mmCIF file of C-alpha atoms in Angstrom:
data_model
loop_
_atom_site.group_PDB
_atom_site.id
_atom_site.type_symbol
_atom_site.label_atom_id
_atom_site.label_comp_id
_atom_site.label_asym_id
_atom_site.label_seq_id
_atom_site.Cartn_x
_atom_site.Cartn_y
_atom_site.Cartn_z
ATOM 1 C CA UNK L 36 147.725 95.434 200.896
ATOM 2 C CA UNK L 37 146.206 97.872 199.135
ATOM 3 C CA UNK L 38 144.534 97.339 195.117
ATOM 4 C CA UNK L 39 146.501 96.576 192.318
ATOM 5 C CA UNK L 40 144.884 98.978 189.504
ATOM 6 C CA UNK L 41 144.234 97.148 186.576
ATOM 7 C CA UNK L 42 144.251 98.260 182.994
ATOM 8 C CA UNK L 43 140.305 98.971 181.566
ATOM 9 C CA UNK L 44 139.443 96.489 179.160
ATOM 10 C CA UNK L 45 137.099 99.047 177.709
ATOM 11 C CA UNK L 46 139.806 100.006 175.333
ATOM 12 C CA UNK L 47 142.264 97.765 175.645
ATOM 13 C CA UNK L 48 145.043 96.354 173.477
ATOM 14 C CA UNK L 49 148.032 94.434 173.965
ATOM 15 C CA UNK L 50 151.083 93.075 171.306
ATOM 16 C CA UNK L 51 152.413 90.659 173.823
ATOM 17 C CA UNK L 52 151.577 87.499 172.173
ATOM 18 C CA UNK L 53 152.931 88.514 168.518
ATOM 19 C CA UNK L 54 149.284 89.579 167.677
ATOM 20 C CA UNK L 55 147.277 92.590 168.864
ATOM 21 C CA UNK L 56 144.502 91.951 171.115
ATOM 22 C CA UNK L 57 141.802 94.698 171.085
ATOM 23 C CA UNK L 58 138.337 95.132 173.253
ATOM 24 C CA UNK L 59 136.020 97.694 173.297
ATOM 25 C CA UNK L 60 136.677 100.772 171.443
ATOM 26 C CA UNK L 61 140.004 99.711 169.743
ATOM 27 C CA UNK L 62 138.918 96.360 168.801
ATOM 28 C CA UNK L 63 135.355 98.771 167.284
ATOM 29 C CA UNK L 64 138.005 101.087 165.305
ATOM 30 C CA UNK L 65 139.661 97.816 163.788
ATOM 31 C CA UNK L 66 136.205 96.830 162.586
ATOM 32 C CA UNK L 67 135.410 99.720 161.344
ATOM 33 C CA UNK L 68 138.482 99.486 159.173
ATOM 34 C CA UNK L 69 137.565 96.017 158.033
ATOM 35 C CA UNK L 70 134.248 97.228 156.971
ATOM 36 C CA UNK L 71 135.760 100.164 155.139
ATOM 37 C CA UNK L 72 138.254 97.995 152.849
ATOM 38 C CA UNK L 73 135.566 95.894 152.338
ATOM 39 C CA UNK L 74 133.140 98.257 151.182
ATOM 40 C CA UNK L 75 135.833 100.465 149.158
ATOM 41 C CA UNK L 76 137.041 97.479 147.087
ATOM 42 C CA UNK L 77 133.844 96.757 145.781
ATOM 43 C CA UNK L 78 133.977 99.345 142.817
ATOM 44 C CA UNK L 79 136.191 96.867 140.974
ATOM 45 C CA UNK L 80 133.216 94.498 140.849
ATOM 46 C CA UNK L 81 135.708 92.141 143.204
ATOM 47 C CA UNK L 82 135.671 88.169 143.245
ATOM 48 C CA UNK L 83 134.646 87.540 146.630
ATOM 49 C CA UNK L 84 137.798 85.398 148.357
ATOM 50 C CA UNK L 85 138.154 83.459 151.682
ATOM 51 C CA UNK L 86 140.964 82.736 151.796
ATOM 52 C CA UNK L 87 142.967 79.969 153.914
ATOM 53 C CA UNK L 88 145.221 80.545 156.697
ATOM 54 C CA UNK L 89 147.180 77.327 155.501
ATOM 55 C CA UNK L 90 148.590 76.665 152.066
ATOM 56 C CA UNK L 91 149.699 73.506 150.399
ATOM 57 C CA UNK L 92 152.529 71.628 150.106
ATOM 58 C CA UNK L 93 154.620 74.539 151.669
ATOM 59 C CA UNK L 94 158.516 73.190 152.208
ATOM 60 C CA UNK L 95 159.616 74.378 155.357
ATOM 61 C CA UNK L 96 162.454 76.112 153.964
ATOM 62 C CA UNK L 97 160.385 78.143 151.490
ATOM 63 C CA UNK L 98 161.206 81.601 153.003
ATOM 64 C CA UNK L 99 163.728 82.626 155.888
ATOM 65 C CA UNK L 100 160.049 84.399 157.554
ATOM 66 C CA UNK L 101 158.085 81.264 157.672
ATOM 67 C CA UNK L 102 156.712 79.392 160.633
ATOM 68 C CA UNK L 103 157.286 76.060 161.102
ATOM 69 C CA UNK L 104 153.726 74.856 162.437
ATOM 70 C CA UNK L 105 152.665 70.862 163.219
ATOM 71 C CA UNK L 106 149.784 70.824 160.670
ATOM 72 C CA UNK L 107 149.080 68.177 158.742
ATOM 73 C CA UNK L 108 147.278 69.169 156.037
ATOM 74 C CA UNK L 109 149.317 72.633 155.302
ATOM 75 C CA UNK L 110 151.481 75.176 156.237
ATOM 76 C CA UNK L 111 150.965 78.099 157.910
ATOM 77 C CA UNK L 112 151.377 81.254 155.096
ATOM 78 C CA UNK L 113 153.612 84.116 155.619
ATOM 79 C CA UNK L 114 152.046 85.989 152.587
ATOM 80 C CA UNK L 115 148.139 86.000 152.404
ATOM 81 C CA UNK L 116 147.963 85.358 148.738
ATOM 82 C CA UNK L 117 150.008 81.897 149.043
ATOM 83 C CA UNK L 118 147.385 79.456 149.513
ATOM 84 C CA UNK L 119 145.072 81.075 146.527
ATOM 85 C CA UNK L 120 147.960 80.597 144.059
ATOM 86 C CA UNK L 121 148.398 77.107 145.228
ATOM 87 C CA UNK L 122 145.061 75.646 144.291
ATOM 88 C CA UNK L 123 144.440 78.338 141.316
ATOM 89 C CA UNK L 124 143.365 76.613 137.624
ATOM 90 C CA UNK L 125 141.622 79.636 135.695
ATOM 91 C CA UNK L 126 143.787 82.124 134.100
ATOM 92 C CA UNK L 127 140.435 84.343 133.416
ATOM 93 C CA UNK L 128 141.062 88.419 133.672
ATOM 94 C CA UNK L 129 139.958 88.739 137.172
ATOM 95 C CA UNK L 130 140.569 90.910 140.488
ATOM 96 C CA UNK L 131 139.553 88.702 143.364
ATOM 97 C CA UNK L 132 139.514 90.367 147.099
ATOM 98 C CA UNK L 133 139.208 88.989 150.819
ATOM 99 C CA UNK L 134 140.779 88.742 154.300
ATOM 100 C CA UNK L 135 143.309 86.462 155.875
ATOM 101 C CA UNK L 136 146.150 85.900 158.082
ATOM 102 C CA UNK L 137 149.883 85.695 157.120
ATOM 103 C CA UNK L 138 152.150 83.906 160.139
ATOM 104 C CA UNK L 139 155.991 85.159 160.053
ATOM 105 C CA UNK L 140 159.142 84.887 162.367
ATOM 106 C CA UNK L 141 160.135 88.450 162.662
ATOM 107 C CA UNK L 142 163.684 88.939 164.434
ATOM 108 C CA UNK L 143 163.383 92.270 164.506
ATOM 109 C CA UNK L 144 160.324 92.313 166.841
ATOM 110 C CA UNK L 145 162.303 92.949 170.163
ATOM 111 C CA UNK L 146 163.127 96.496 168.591
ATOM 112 C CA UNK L 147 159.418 97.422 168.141
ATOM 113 C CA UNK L 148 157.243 94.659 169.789
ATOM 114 C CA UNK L 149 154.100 97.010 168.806
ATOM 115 C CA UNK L 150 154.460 96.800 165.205
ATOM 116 C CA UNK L 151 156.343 93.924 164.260
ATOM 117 C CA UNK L 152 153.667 91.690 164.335
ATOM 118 C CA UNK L 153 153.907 87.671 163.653
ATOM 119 C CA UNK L 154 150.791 87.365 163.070
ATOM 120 C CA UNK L 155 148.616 89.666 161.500
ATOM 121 C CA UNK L 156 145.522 90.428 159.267
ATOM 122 C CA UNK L 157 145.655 91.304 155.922
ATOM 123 C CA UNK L 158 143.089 92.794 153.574
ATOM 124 C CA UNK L 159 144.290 91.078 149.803
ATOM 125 C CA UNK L 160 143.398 92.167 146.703
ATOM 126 C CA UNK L 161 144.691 89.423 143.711
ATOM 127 C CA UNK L 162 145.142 90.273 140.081
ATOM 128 C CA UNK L 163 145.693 87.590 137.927
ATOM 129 C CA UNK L 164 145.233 87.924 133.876
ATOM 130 C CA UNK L 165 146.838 88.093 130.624
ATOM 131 C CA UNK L 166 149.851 90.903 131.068
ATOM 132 C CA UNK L 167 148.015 93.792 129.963
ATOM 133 C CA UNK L 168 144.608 93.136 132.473
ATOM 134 C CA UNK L 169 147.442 92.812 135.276
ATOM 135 C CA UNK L 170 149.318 95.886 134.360
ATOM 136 C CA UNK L 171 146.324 97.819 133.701
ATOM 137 C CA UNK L 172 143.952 96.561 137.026
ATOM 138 C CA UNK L 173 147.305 97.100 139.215
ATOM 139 C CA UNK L 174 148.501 100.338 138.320
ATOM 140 C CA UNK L 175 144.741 101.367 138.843
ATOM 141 C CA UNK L 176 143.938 99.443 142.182
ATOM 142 C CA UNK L 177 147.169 100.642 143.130
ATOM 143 C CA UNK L 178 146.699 104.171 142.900
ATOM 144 C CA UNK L 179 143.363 104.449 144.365
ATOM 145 C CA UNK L 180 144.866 102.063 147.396
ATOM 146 C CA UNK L 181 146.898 104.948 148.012
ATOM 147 C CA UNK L 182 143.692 107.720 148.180
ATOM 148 C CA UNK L 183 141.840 105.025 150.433
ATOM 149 C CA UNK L 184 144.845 105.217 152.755
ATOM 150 C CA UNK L 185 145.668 108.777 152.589
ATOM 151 C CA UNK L 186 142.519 108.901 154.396
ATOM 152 C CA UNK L 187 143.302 107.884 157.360
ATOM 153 C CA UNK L 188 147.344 108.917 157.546
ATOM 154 C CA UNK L 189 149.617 110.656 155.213
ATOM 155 C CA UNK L 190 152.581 107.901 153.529
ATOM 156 C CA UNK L 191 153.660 107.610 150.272
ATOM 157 C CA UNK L 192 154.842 104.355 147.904
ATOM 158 C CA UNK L 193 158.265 103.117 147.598
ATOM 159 C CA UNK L 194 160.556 100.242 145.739
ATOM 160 C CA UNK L 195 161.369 97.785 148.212
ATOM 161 C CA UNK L 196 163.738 94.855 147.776
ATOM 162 C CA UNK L 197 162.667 92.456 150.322
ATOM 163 C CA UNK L 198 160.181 90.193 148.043
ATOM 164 C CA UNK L 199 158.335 87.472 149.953
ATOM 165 C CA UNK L 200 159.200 84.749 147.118
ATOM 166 C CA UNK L 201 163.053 83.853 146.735
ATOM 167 C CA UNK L 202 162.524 84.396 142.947
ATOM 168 C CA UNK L 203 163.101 88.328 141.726
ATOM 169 C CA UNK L 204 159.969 90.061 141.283
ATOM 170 C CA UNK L 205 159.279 93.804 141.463
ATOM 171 C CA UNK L 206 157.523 94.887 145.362
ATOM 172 C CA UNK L 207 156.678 98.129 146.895
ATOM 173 C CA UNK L 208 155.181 99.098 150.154
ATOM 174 C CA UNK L 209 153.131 102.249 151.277
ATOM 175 C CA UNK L 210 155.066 103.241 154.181
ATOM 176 C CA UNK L 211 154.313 106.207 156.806
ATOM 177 C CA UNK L 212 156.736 108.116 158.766
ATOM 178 C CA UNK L 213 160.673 108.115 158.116
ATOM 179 C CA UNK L 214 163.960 106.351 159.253
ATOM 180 C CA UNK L 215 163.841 104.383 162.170
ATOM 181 C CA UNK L 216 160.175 105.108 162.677
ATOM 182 C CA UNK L 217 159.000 103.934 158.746
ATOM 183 C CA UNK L 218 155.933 101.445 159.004
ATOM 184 C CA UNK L 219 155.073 99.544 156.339
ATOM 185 C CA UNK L 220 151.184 99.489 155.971
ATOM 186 C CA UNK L 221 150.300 97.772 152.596
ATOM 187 C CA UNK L 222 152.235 96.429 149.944
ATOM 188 C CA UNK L 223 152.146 95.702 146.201
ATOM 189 C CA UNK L 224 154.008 92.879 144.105
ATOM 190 C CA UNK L 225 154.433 91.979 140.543
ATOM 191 C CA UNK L 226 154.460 88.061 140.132
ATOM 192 C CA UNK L 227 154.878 88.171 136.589
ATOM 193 C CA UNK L 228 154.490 84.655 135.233
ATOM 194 C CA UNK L 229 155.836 82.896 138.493
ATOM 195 C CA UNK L 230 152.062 81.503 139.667
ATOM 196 C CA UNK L 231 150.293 81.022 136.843
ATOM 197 C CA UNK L 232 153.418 78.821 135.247
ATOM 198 C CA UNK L 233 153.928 76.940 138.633
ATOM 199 C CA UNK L 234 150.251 75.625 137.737
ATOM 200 C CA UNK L 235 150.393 75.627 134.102
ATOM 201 C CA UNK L 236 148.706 78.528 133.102
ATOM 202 C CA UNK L 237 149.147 81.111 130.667
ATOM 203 C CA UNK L 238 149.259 84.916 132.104
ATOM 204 C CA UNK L 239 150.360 86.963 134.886
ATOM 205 C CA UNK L 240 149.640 87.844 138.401
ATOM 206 C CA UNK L 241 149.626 90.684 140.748
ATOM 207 C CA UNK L 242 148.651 91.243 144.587
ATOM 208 C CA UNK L 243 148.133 94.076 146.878
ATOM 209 C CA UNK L 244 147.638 94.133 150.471
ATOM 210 C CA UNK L 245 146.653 95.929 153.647
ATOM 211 C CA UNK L 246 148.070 95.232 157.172
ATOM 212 C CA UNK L 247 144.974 95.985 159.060
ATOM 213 C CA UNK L 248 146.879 95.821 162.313
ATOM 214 C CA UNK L 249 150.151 97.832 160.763
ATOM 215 C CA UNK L 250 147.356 100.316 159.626
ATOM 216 C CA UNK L 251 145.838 100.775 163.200
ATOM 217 C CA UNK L 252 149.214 101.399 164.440
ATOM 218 C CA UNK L 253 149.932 103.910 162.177
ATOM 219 C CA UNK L 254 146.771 106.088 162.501
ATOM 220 C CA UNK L 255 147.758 105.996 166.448
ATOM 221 C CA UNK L 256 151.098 106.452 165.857
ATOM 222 C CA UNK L 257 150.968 109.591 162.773
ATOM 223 C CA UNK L 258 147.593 110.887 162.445
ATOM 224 C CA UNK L 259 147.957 113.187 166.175
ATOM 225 C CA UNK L 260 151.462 114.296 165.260
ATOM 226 C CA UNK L 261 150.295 115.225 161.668
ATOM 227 C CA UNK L 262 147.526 117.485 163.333
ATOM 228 C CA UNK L 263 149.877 119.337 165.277
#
């Protein structure tokens, strides 16, 4: 019988788990990525955040997105700020930045498998402050978020309604493309007092973050047909 050709694993990637997978060159151009955020958010004279995977005292019933895991010491997060705002106790004027992971269900995967991720990387970028310091640092970080990703593939920022806390707070999301083929890429949400009061603190809180993995999908998915 002849050979079975198999797929080069010097650039390969795969959604099939939930995830991507990436070796060789892709897995190199998500690095590269990683480096870049990391590098471009350190004009704001960041925090430095590493940030856990699992949060506290998360009910299981918290959000329709969330995974229902066997830990025992947390739950898994479906947003990446979560488990930062559960342990937080200074209310100091501060933009904090890192990496982590946020776990969701996502029915909608079996319509595009290689974008609707359940698991996925997220560079996070926390504001948290008296009201003015929030508005201020996220209107700012905000607007240079957008330059940073304008960089790599044309989008834009729009009101969304689809907040990851049950509680009304004002999101948006820098999305790419249009209709059926929008990607979200990053996002930005206004906490307002939620946080901070939840642990007894006077102030405000915002967060912004980057789907590395949406992002990589969008610069193969846009960037060619925005050449042409």
């Amino acid at each position: 019988m002849p050979e079975i050709a198999l797929p080069s694993m010097s650039n390969y990637q795969s959604t099939q788990s939930g995830g991507l997978l990436a070796v060789g060159q892709s897995a190199q151009r998500l690095q590269e990525i990683c480096r870049n955020i990391d590098t471009f958010w350190q004009q704001w004279s960041v925090t430095p955040l590493w940030l856990s995977p699992l949060r506290l005292g998360a009910s299981e019933t918290e959000h329709p997105q969330q995974v229902i895991s066997a830990h025992t010491g947390g739950k898994l997060a479906h947003a990446a700020c979560l488990p930062f705002f559960d342990e937080l106790n200074d209310n100091t004027p501060t933009i904090y930045a890192g990496f982590n992971t946020a776990h969701r269900l996502e029915p909608l995967r079996p319509l595009d498998p290689t974008s609707r991720f359940e698991c996925f990387h997220v560079a996070e970028v926390i504001i948290v402050g008296d009201k003015a310091f929030c508005e201020q640092s996220y209107q700012m970080v905000r607007d240079e978020l957008g330059t940073f990703l304008e960089g790599y593939v044309a989008g834009r920022w729009h009101r969304s309604n689809d907040s990851f806390m049950n509680e009304m707070t004002t999101k948006e999301e820098w999305v790419v493309g249009s209709g059926a083929y929008t990607l979200a890429v990053a996002s930005g949400n206004d906490h307002g007092q939620h946080f901070l009061g939840r642990r007894g603190l006077a102030g405000e809180s915002r967060c912004l973050g980057i789907g590395i993995e949406r992002l990589f999908t969008a610069i193969q998915r846009f960037a060619k047909t925005q050449e042409n």
